[in-house]
Short mmCIF file of C-alpha atoms in Angstrom, two decimals:
data_model
loop_
_atom_site.label_atom_id
_atom_site.label_comp_id
_atom_site.label_asym_id
_atom_site.label_seq_id
_atom_site.Cartn_x
_atom_site.Cartn_y
_atom_site.Cartn_z
CA MET N 1192 216.45 16.79 82.18
CA MET N 1193 216.91 20.40 80.73
CA GLN N 1194 213.41 20.21 78.98
CA LYS N 1195 212.04 19.37 82.59
CA ILE N 1196 214.12 22.14 84.31
CA ASP N 1197 212.99 24.61 81.76
CA GLU N 1198 209.38 23.43 81.70
CA SER N 1199 209.27 23.90 85.76
CA ALA N 1200 211.17 27.39 85.67
CA ALA N 1201 208.86 28.66 83.12
CA TYR N 1202 205.78 27.64 85.14
CA ILE N 1203 207.13 29.41 88.28
CA ARG N 1204 208.07 32.54 86.06
CA GLN N 1205 204.67 32.69 85.16
CA ARG N 1206 203.31 32.41 88.53
CA LEU N 1207 205.25 35.33 89.52
CA ASP N 1208 203.41 37.49 87.18
CA GLY N 1209 206.01 40.22 86.79
CA ARG N 1210 207.35 40.12 90.50
CA PRO N 1211 211.36 39.98 90.92
CA VAL N 1212 212.99 36.63 90.78
CA PRO N 1213 214.62 36.15 94.19
CA GLU N 1214 218.36 35.82 94.33
CA VAL N 1215 217.88 33.86 97.44
CA ALA N 1216 216.43 30.49 98.25
CA VAL N 1217 215.74 28.58 101.41
CA VAL N 1218 215.35 24.92 101.45
CA LEU N 1219 213.36 23.91 105.22
CA GLY N 1220 213.92 20.62 106.82
CA SER N 1221 211.76 18.43 109.09
CA GLY N 1222 209.95 20.51 111.32
CA LEU N 1223 211.72 23.94 110.16
CA GLY N 1224 208.82 25.27 107.90
CA LEU N 1225 208.10 28.10 110.47
CA MET N 1226 210.22 30.44 108.51
CA ALA N 1227 207.54 30.36 105.85
CA ASP N 1228 205.26 32.14 108.18
CA ARG N 1229 207.61 34.93 108.36
CA ILE N 1230 207.73 35.48 104.59
CA GLU N 1231 206.14 38.65 103.93
CA ASP N 1232 203.68 39.19 100.71
CA PRO N 1233 203.78 35.47 100.22
CA LEU N 1234 202.83 33.71 96.88
CA VAL N 1235 202.38 29.97 97.88
CA ILE N 1236 202.57 27.35 95.16
CA PRO N 1237 201.88 23.81 95.88
CA TYR N 1238 204.66 21.34 94.69
CA SER N 1239 201.48 19.56 93.12
CA GLU N 1240 201.09 22.34 90.60
CA ILE N 1241 204.64 22.58 89.52
CA PRO N 1242 205.33 20.57 86.55
CA ASN N 1243 207.79 17.86 87.38
CA PHE N 1244 208.08 18.53 91.05
CA LYS N 1245 207.53 15.45 92.93
CA ARG N 1246 205.08 15.22 96.23
CA SER N 1247 207.06 15.53 99.38
CA THR N 1248 206.07 12.77 101.87
CA ALA N 1249 208.26 13.14 104.80
CA VAL N 1250 206.85 14.09 108.32
CA GLY N 1251 207.05 17.80 108.93
CA HIS N 1252 207.35 18.64 104.99
CA LYS N 1253 204.19 20.70 103.86
CA GLY N 1254 205.19 20.90 100.21
CA ASN N 1255 204.84 24.27 98.98
CA LEU N 1256 206.99 26.93 97.23
CA ILE N 1257 206.90 30.21 98.77
CA VAL N 1258 207.92 33.55 97.16
CA GLY N 1259 208.26 36.78 99.08
CA THR N 1260 210.12 39.18 100.91
CA LEU N 1261 212.26 38.13 104.32
CA GLY N 1262 214.80 40.22 105.89
CA GLY N 1263 214.01 43.09 103.23
CA LYS N 1264 215.52 40.23 100.44
CA ARG N 1265 213.13 38.85 98.14
CA VAL N 1266 213.44 35.06 99.00
CA MET N 1267 212.39 31.72 97.60
CA ALA N 1268 211.51 29.05 100.34
CA MET N 1269 211.02 25.41 99.74
CA GLN N 1270 208.53 24.11 102.77
CA GLY N 1271 209.79 20.78 102.53
CA ARG N 1272 212.26 18.96 100.51
CA PHE N 1273 212.27 15.60 98.45
CA HIS N 1274 214.48 12.82 99.77
CA TYR N 1275 216.20 9.85 98.17
CA TYR N 1276 214.59 7.56 100.73
CA GLU N 1277 211.12 8.48 99.38
CA GLY N 1278 212.03 6.38 96.28
CA TYR N 1279 212.98 9.41 94.15
CA THR N 1280 216.09 9.60 91.97
CA MET N 1281 218.78 12.09 92.88
CA GLN N 1282 217.96 13.63 89.64
CA GLU N 1283 214.29 14.24 91.10
CA VAL N 1284 215.32 15.07 94.64
CA THR N 1285 217.70 18.00 93.31
CA LEU N 1286 215.49 19.37 90.36
CA PRO N 1287 214.04 22.20 92.47
CA VAL N 1288 217.75 23.33 92.79
CA ARG N 1289 218.43 23.15 89.14
CA VAL N 1290 215.14 25.04 88.58
CA MET N 1291 216.20 27.97 91.27
CA ALA N 1292 219.40 28.40 89.52
CA ARG N 1293 217.65 28.48 86.11
CA LEU N 1294 215.60 31.18 87.61
CA GLY N 1295 218.69 33.18 88.62
CA VAL N 1296 218.98 32.22 92.29
CA LYS N 1297 222.55 33.19 93.30
CA THR N 1298 222.57 31.95 97.13
CA LEU N 1299 221.20 28.89 98.57
CA PHE N 1300 220.39 28.47 102.24
CA VAL N 1301 219.79 24.64 103.56
CA SER N 1302 218.61 23.52 106.89
CA ASN N 1303 218.11 20.18 108.22
CA ALA N 1304 217.07 18.10 111.52
CA ALA N 1305 219.92 16.01 112.47
CA GLY N 1306 221.34 13.68 115.09
CA ALA N 1307 224.38 14.33 117.14
CA VAL N 1308 227.51 12.69 116.40
CA ASN N 1309 229.76 14.77 118.24
CA ALA N 1310 229.60 13.91 122.15
CA SER N 1311 229.43 17.75 123.17
CA TYR N 1312 226.37 18.55 121.17
CA ARG N 1313 223.13 18.57 122.99
CA VAL N 1314 219.25 18.44 121.48
CA GLY N 1315 218.39 22.01 120.54
CA ASP N 1316 221.78 23.34 119.53
CA MET N 1317 222.15 24.81 116.09
CA MET N 1318 225.29 23.64 113.96
CA ILE N 1319 226.64 25.57 111.11
CA ILE N 1320 227.62 23.28 108.35
CA THR N 1321 231.39 23.90 107.66
CA ASP N 1322 231.79 20.74 105.61
CA HIS N 1323 229.99 17.52 104.75
CA ILE N 1324 230.68 13.76 103.96
CA ASN N 1325 228.74 12.06 101.50
CA LEU N 1326 227.48 8.48 101.87
CA MET N 1327 224.56 8.96 99.39
CA PRO N 1328 224.74 8.34 95.68
CA ASN N 1329 226.40 11.49 93.94
CA PRO N 1330 223.63 13.58 92.02
CA LEU N 1331 226.00 14.54 89.14
CA VAL N 1332 226.52 10.89 87.93
CA GLY N 1333 225.42 10.62 84.42
CA PRO N 1334 225.72 13.22 81.50
CA ASN N 1335 227.06 16.54 82.73
CA LEU N 1336 224.63 19.41 82.34
CA ASP N 1337 227.13 21.91 80.91
CA GLU N 1338 224.51 24.77 81.00
CA PHE N 1339 225.02 24.79 84.72
CA GLY N 1340 228.93 23.57 85.36
CA THR N 1341 231.92 21.89 84.85
CA ARG N 1342 231.97 18.02 84.50
CA PHE N 1343 234.21 17.71 87.85
CA PRO N 1344 233.50 20.83 90.37
CA ASP N 1345 235.59 21.81 92.93
CA MET N 1346 234.28 20.88 96.46
CA THR N 1347 237.24 22.47 98.61
CA THR N 1348 235.04 25.37 99.90
CA VAL N 1349 231.46 24.39 99.65
CA TYR N 1350 229.99 26.37 102.41
CA SER N 1351 230.57 30.11 102.12
CA ARG N 1352 233.08 31.47 104.79
CA ARG N 1353 231.66 34.70 104.24
CA ILE N 1354 227.91 33.90 105.25
CA ARG N 1355 229.49 31.50 108.16
CA GLN N 1356 231.10 34.76 109.49
CA ILE N 1357 227.79 36.86 109.15
CA ALA N 1358 226.04 34.07 111.10
CA LEU N 1359 228.58 33.97 113.90
CA ALA N 1360 228.08 37.59 114.28
CA GLU N 1361 224.38 37.63 114.06
CA ALA N 1362 223.97 35.05 116.61
CA GLU N 1363 226.59 36.81 118.90
CA GLN N 1364 224.01 39.52 119.01
CA MET N 1365 221.15 37.28 119.61
CA GLY N 1366 223.15 35.68 122.60
CA GLU N 1367 223.17 32.37 121.07
CA GLN N 1368 226.14 29.90 120.75
CA LEU N 1369 226.34 27.98 117.64
CA GLN N 1370 228.43 24.75 117.00
CA GLN N 1371 230.24 24.53 113.93
CA GLY N 1372 230.92 21.06 112.39
CA VAL N 1373 231.02 18.24 109.73
CA TYR N 1374 227.33 16.96 108.48
CA VAL N 1375 227.24 13.36 107.55
CA ALA N 1376 224.58 12.39 104.75
CA GLY N 1377 223.24 8.99 104.60
CA THR N 1378 220.19 7.43 102.64
CA GLY N 1379 218.00 6.56 105.32
CA PRO N 1380 215.24 5.86 105.97
CA THR N 1381 216.72 3.85 109.19
CA TYR N 1382 217.88 5.82 111.99
CA GLU N 1383 221.58 5.26 112.48
CA THR N 1384 222.74 2.43 114.64
CA PRO N 1385 225.51 2.91 117.75
CA ALA N 1386 228.13 1.47 115.18
CA GLU N 1387 227.15 3.44 112.33
CA TYR N 1388 227.46 6.67 114.75
CA ARG N 1389 231.05 5.54 116.00
CA TYR N 1390 232.07 5.27 112.15
CA TYR N 1391 230.66 8.60 111.86
CA ALA N 1392 232.50 10.19 114.42
CA ALA N 1393 235.79 8.33 113.54
CA ILE N 1394 235.67 9.62 109.97
CA GLY N 1395 235.26 13.17 111.22
CA GLY N 1396 231.46 13.87 111.12
CA ASP N 1397 229.79 16.07 113.99
CA ALA N 1398 226.01 15.41 112.92
CA ALA N 1399 224.19 13.05 110.81
CA GLY N 1400 221.15 12.99 108.58
CA MET N 1401 219.40 12.15 105.33
CA SER N 1402 219.41 15.11 103.07
CA THR N 1403 220.78 18.39 102.27
CA VAL N 1404 223.94 17.29 100.64
CA PRO N 1405 222.51 16.30 97.33
CA GLU N 1406 221.28 19.61 96.88
CA VAL N 1407 224.40 21.20 98.18
CA ILE N 1408 226.34 19.47 95.31
CA VAL N 1409 223.92 20.72 92.71
CA ALA N 1410 224.10 24.05 93.96
CA ARG N 1411 227.80 23.93 94.09
CA HIS N 1412 227.78 22.56 90.42
CA SER N 1413 225.45 25.66 89.50
CA GLY N 1414 227.82 28.11 91.18
CA MET N 1415 225.49 29.20 94.06
CA GLU N 1416 226.91 30.62 97.38
CA ILE N 1417 225.66 27.91 100.13
CA PHE N 1418 224.99 28.27 103.88
CA GLY N 1419 223.79 25.28 105.69
CA MET N 1420 222.47 24.63 109.34
CA SER N 1421 221.45 21.58 111.09
CA ILE N 1422 219.24 21.58 114.21
CA ILE N 1423 220.19 18.96 116.57
CA THR N 1424 217.05 16.66 117.36
CA ASN N 1425 218.33 13.49 118.69
CA GLN N 1426 221.63 12.04 120.11
CA SER N 1427 223.01 8.77 119.15
CA ASN N 1428 222.52 5.50 121.32
CA ASP N 1429 225.87 6.08 122.62
CA LEU N 1430 225.34 9.43 124.08
CA SER N 1431 222.00 9.21 125.71
CA ASP N 1432 219.62 6.80 127.23
CA SER N 1433 216.42 8.12 125.86
CA CYS N 1434 216.82 8.37 122.06
CA LEU N 1435 214.33 9.73 119.62
CA ASN N 1436 213.10 6.91 117.46
CA ASP N 1437 210.44 8.34 115.12
CA GLY N 1438 209.98 11.05 112.76
CA ASP N 1439 207.42 12.72 115.00
CA ASP N 1440 209.86 13.23 117.62
CA VAL N 1441 212.45 14.77 115.59
CA VAL N 1442 209.82 17.06 114.27
CA ARG N 1443 208.86 18.20 117.83
CA GLU N 1444 212.64 18.82 118.76
CA ALA N 1445 212.85 20.78 115.54
CA ASN N 1446 210.03 23.03 116.12
CA LYS N 1447 211.27 24.19 119.58
CA ALA N 1448 214.49 25.42 117.89
CA ALA N 1449 212.78 26.76 114.69
CA VAL N 1450 212.05 29.93 116.19
CA LYS N 1451 215.68 30.67 116.84
CA MET N 1452 217.03 29.52 113.52
CA THR N 1453 214.34 31.49 111.84
CA THR N 1454 215.33 34.73 113.27
CA LEU N 1455 218.79 33.96 112.66
CA PHE N 1456 218.21 33.27 108.85
CA GLU N 1457 216.46 36.43 108.69
CA ARG N 1458 219.01 38.41 110.14
CA ILE N 1459 221.88 36.52 108.02
CA ILE N 1460 219.76 37.44 104.89
CA ALA N 1461 219.35 40.91 106.09
CA ASN N 1462 223.08 41.47 106.04
CA LEU N 1463 223.95 39.34 103.06
#
């Protein structure tokens, strides 16, 4: 595993060709790749060219690593991620985060499209992730990578309170109201049943999706500061009579909110 991480990091460092290594990385979820268009002086590296990176097959995931400037800071953005439901192992899903840490990235922003579990949420809402519930295999199972972190990492304050406060302040200046809640991560690729949504609500969830948490766990293990946000793209069968039921619908709704989220992320990054 360490050999793969080092091979990938060495290739990216070579492609940077003397450019500063970013300290901030952003993982862009379904339909949220618009932020990549706002990155100045971009260096675009397709995943297919990076050793050990897999192919992103999910709808709305273009599969590029983009390095440039956003909000006056050097950033590295994943235009699309890898998912467990695509048939990849958890080590393959999270390898890009390990590579980012190896390169020197200190702060990770994660985003996703999610379904509303909280009955007060509406399609198009932006939710700051305050905590998560993991119903997926844990990516740290197996030999510990001591080069990155301890065998038993603490998960008490995974999502940075400091960055969450910056986000709330910037959203207020934009005139946007943010939700704050708990993200529940399941394996997918099936969308949740009404009973599963009721279960997620009963155990304390506010939104549900099929990604993000594996990357966050590995980022936490690697000592990164983490900020997460969900775009609410659909409601559960118990909350709405007209549910979204395919990936294209989710991407369509995510695209509608992507402009606001992109502006917010840019402002937060500028104020780090």
